[in-house]
CSV table of C-alpha atoms and ligand atoms in Angstrom, one decimal:
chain,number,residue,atom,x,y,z
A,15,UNK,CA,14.9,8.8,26.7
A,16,UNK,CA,12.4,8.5,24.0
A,17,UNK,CA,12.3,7.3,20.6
A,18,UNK,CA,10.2,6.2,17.6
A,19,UNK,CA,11.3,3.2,15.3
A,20,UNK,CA,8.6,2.4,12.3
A,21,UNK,CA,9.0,-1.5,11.4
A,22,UNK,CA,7.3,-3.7,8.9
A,23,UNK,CA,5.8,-6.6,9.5
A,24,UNK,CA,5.9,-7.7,6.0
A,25,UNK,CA,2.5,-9.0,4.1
A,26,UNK,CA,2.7,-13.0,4.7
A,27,UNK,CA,2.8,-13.8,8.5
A,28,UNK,CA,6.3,-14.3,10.4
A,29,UNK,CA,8.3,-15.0,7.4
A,30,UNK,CA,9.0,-11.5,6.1
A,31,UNK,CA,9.9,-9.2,9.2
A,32,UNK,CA,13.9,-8.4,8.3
A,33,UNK,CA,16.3,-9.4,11.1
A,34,UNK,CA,16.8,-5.8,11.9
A,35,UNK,CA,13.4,-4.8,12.1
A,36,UNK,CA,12.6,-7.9,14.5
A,37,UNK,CA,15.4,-6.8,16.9
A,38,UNK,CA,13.8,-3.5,17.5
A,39,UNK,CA,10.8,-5.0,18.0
A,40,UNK,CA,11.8,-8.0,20.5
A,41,UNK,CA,14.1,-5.0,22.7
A,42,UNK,CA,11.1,-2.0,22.6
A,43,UNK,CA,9.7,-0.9,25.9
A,44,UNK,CA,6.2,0.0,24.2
A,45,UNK,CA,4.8,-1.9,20.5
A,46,UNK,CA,2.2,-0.3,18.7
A,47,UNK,CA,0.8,-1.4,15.5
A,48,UNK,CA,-2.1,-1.8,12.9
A,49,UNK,CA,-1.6,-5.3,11.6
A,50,UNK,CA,-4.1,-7.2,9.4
A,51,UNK,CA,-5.6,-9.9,11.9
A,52,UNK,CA,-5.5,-11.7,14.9
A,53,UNK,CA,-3.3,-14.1,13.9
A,54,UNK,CA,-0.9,-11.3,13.0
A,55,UNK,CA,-1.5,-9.7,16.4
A,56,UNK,CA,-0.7,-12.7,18.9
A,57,UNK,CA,2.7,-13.3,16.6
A,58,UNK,CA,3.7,-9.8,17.3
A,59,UNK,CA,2.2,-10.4,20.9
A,60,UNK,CA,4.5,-13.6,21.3
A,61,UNK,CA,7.5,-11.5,20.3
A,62,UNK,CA,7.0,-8.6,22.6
A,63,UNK,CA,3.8,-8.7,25.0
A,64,UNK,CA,3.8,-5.0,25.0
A,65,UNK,CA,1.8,-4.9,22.0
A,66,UNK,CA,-1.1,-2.7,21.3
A,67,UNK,CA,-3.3,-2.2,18.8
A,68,UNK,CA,-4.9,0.8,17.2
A,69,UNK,CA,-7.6,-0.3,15.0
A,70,UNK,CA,-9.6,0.9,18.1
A,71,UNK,CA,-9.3,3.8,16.8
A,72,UNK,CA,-11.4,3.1,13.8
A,73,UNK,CA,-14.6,3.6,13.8
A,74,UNK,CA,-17.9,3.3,10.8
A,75,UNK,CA,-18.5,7.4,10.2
A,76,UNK,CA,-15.1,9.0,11.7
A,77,UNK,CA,-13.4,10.5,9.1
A,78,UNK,CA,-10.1,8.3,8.4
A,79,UNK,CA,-7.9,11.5,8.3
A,80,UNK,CA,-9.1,12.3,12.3
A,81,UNK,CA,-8.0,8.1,13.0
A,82,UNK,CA,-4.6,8.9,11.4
A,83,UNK,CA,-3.9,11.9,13.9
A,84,UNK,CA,-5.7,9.8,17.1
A,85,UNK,CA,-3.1,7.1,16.0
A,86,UNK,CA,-0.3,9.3,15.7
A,87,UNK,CA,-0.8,11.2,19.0
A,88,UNK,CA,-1.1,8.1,20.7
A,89,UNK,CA,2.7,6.7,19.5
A,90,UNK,CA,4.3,10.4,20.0
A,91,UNK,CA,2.7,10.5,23.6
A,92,UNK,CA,4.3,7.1,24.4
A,93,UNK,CA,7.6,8.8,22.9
A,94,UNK,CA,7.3,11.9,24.9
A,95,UNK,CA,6.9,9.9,28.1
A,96,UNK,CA,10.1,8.4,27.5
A,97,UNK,CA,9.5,4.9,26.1
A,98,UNK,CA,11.7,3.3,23.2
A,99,UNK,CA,8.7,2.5,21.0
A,100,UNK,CA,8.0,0.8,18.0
A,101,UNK,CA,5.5,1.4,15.7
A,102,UNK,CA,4.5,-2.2,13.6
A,103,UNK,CA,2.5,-1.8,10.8
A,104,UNK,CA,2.0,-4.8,7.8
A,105,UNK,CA,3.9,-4.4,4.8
A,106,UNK,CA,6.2,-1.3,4.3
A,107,UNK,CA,5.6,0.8,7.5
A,108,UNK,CA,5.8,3.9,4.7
A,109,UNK,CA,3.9,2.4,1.6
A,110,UNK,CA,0.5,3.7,1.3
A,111,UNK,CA,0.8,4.4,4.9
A,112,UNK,CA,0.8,7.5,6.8
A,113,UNK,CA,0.9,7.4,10.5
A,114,UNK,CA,4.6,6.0,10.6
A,115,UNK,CA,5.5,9.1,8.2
A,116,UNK,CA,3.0,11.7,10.5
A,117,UNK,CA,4.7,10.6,14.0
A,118,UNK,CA,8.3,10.8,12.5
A,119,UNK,CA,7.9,14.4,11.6
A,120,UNK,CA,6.4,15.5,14.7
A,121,UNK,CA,8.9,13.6,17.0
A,122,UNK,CA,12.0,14.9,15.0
A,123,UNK,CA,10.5,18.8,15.4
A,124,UNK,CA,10.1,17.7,18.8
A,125,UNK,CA,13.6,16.4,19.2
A,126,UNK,CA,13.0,13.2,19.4
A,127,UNK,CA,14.9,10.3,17.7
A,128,UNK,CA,12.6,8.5,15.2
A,129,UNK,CA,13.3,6.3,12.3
A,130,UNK,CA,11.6,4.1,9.7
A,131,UNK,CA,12.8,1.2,8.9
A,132,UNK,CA,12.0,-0.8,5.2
A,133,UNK,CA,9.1,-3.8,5.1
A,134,UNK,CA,8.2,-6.2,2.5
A,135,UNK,CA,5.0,-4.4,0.6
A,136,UNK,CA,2.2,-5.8,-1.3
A,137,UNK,CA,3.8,-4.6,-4.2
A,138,UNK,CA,7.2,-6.4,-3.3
A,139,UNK,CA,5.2,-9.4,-3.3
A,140,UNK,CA,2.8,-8.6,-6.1
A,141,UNK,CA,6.6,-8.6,-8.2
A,142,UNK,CA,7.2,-11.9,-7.2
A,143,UNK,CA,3.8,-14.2,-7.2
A,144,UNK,CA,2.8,-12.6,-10.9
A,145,UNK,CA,6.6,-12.5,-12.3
A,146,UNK,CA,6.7,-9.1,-12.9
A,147,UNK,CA,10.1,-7.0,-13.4
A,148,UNK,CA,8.9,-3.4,-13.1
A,149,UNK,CA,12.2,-2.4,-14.9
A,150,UNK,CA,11.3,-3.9,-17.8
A,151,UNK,CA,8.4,-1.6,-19.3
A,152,UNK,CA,8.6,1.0,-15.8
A,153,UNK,CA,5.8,1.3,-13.7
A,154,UNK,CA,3.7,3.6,-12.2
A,155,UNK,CA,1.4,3.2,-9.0
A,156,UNK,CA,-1.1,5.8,-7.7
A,157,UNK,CA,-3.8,5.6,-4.7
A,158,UNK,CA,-6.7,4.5,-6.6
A,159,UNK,CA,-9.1,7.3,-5.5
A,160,UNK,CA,-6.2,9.9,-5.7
A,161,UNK,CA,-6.3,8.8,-9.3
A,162,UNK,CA,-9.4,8.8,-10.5
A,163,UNK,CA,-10.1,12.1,-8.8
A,164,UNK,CA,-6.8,13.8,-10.8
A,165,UNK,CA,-7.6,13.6,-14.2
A,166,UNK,CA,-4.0,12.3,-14.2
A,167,UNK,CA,-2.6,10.8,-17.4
A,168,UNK,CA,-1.3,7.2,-17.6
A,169,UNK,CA,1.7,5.9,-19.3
A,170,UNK,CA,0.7,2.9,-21.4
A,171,UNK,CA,4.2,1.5,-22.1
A,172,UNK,CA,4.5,0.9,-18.3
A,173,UNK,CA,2.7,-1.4,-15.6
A,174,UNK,CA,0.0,0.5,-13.8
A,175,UNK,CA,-1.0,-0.5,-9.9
A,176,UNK,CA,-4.0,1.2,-8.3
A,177,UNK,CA,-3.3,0.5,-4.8
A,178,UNK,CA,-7.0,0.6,-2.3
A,179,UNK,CA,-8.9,-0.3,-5.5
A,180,UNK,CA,-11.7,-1.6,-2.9
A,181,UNK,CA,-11.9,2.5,-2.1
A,182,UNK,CA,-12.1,3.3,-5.6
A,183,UNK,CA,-13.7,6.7,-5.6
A,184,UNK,CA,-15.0,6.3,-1.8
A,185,UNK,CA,-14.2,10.1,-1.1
A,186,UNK,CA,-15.8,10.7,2.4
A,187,UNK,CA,-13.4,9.0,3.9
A,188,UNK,CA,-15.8,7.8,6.6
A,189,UNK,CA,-16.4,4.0,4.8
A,190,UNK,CA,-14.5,1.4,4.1
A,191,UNK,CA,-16.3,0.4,0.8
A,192,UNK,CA,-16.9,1.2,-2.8
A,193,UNK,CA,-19.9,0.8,-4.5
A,194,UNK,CA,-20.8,-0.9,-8.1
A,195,UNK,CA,-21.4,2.6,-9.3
A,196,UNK,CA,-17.8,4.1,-8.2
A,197,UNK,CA,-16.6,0.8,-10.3
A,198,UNK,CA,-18.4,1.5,-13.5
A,199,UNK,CA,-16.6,5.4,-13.3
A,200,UNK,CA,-13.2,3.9,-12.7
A,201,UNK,CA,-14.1,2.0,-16.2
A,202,UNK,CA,-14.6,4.8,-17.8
A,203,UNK,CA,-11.8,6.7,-17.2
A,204,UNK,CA,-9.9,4.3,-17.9
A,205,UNK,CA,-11.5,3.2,-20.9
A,206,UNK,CA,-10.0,6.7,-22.0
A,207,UNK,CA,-6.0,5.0,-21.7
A,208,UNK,CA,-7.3,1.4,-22.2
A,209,UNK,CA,-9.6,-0.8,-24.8
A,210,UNK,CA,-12.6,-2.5,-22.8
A,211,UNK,CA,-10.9,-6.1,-23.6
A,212,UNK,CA,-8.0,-5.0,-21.9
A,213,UNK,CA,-6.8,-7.8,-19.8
A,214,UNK,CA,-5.7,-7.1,-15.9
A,215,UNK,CA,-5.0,-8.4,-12.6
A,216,UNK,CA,-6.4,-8.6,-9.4
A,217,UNK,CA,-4.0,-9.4,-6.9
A,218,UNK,CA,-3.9,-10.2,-3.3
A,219,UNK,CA,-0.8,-11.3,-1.2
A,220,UNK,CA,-1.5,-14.3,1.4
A,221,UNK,CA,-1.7,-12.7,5.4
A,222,UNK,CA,-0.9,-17.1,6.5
A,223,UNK,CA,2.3,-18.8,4.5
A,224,UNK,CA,0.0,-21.8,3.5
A,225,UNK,CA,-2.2,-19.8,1.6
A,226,UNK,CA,-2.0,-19.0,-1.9
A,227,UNK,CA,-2.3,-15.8,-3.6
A,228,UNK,CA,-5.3,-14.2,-5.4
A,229,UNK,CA,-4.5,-14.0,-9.2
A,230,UNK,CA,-7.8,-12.9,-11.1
A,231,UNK,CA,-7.8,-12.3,-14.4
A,232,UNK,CA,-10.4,-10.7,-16.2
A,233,UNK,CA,-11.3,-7.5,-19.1
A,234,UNK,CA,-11.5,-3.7,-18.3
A,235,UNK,CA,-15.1,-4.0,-18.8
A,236,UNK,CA,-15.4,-6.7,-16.2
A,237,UNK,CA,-14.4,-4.5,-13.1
A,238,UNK,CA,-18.0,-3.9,-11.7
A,239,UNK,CA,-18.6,-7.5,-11.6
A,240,UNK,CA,-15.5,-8.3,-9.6
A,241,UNK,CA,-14.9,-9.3,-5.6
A,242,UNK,CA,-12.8,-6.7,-4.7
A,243,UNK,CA,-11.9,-6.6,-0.7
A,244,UNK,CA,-9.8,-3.6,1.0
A,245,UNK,CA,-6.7,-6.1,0.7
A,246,UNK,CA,-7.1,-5.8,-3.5
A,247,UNK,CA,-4.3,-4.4,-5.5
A,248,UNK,CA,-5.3,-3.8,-9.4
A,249,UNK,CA,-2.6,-4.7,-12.0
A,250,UNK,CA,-2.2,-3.7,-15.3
A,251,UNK,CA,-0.5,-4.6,-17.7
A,252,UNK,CA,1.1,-2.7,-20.1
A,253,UNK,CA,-0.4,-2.0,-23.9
A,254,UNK,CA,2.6,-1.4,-25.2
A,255,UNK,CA,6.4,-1.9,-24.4
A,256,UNK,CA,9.0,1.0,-24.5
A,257,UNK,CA,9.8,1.7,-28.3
A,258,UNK,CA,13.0,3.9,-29.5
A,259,UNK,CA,12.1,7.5,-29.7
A,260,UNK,CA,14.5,8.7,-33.1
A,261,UNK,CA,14.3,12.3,-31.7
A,262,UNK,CA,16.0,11.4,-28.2
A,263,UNK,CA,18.5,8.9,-29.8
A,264,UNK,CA,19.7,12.1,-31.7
A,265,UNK,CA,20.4,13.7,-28.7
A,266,UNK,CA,23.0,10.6,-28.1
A,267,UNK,CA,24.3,11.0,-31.4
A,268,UNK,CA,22.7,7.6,-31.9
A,269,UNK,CA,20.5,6.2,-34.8
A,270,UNK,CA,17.7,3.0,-34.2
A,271,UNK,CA,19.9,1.0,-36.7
A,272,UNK,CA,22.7,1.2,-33.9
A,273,UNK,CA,20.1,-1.1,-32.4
A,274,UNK,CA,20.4,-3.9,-34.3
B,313,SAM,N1,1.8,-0.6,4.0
B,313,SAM,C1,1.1,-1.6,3.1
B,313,SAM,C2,2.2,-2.3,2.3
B,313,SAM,O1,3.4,-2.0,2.4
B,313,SAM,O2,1.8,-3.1,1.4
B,313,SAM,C3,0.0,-1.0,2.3
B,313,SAM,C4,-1.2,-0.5,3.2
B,313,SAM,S1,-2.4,0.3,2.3
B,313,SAM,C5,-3.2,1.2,3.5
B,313,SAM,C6,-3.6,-0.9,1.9
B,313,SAM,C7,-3.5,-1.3,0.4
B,313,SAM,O3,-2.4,-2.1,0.2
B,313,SAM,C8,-4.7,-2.2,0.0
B,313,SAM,O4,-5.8,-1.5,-0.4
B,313,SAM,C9,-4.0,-2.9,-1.2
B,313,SAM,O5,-4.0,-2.1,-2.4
B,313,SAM,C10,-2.6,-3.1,-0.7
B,313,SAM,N2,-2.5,-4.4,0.1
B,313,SAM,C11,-2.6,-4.6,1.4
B,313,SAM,N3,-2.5,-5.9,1.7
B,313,SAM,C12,-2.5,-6.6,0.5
B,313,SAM,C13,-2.4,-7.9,0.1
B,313,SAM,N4,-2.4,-8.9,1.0
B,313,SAM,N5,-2.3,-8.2,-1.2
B,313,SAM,C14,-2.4,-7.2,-2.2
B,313,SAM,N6,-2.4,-5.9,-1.9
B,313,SAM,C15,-2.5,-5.6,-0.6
């Protein structure tokens, strides 16, 4: 009988699969994933020659959204024909990645068993390599392009992380680019939340262990300028911290001087 599990591989190669997720993967009668590189691949491979890649279903001028659906018919046809799949894809199987979710929903409505199990994201990593504790201001992460398209407001107290940053504003879906000019938008809108000199972070998790992370450093105004791959996560930092708000500590019966 059929059945769907989603794994992560984690970000950095071979060290950050959990044990669980591994165990699924070594005992799967069909592997499919989309994993960052070769390297990545033959690991995967070594584990369970099954393994087969989608990224052949990429290609320059096909709408992305048409790639997700090829992808995710592929894994629930494998399911339907009564393999025990898994589904690898780098990182979180479910962060900022849809075909996992897409092929979970259509198995289960189809009967079959399907299940996602958690990965090690860029952000897990991002918390760790820049020593960032997202409790202690809060945080808040959109798609890059989802964000500069939504007029959304941002939180200033908190850590912001525009995730796809190299896509910033890259709205045919069709490339897998930005262009100087979608960079020079992206500072403006958020020049409306944050000063030009505000400082932030350009991040990128090693793929290999004996690599070392990107940690760039630069002002707002700066962002055109920057190398920014498909692999870049933006970081910034908060303006502010959290401050007591009088009018909610009344509702605690509470008074800032309880504060000390
Ligand atoms: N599922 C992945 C995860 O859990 O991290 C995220 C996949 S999403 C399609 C791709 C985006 O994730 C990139 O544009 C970037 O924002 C982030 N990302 C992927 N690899 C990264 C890395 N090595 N370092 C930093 N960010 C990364």
């Amino acid at each position: 009988n059929g059945s769907l599990t989603c794994i992560g591989t984690g970000i950095t190669l071979a060290g950050q699969i959990t044990t669980l997720s591994k165990n699924y993967l070594e005992q799967a009668e069909r592997v499919f994933g989309i994993l960052p590189d070769k390297l990545s691949e033959d690991w995967v491979k070594s584990i369970n020659p099954s393994y087969k890649s989608l990224q052949y279903l990429y290609a320059e001028g096909k709408s992305r959204r048409q790639t997700y659906q090829d992808m995710t018919e592929v894994v629930c046809q494998s399911v339907r024909e009564g393999n025990k799949v898994v589904l690898a894809l780098y990182g979180h199987p479910g962060i900022f990645a849809c075909v996992g979710h897409f092929a979970i929903e259509r198995l289960k409505t189809e009967g079959y068993p399907a299940q996602m199990l958690p990965g090690v994201s860029a952000d897990a990593c991002l918390y760790a390599d820049l020593g960032i504790d997202p409790g202690t201001t809060g945080c808040q992460a959109y798609e890059a392009t989802q964000f500069l398209f939504s007029g959304v407001p941002l939180n200033t107290s908190a850590y912001t992380i525009l995730w796809q940053i190299g896509l910033a504003g890259e709205h045919t879906l069709k490339t897998l680019k930005t262009t100087q000019e979608n960079l020079k938008a992206t500072v403006r809108i958020l020049n409306k939340w944050y000063p030009l000199q505000h400082e932030m972070i350009l991040y990128e998790a090693p793929f290999i262990p004996v690599q070392k992370p990107r940690i760039d450093t630069f002002m707002l105004k700066e962002l055109p300028q920057i190398d920014i791959s498909t692999i870049s996560t933006l970081v910034i930092p908060p303006l502010t911290g959290l401050k007591l708000d009088k009018g909610a500590l009344d509702e605690f019966g509470l008074d800032i001087s309880d504060f000390g």
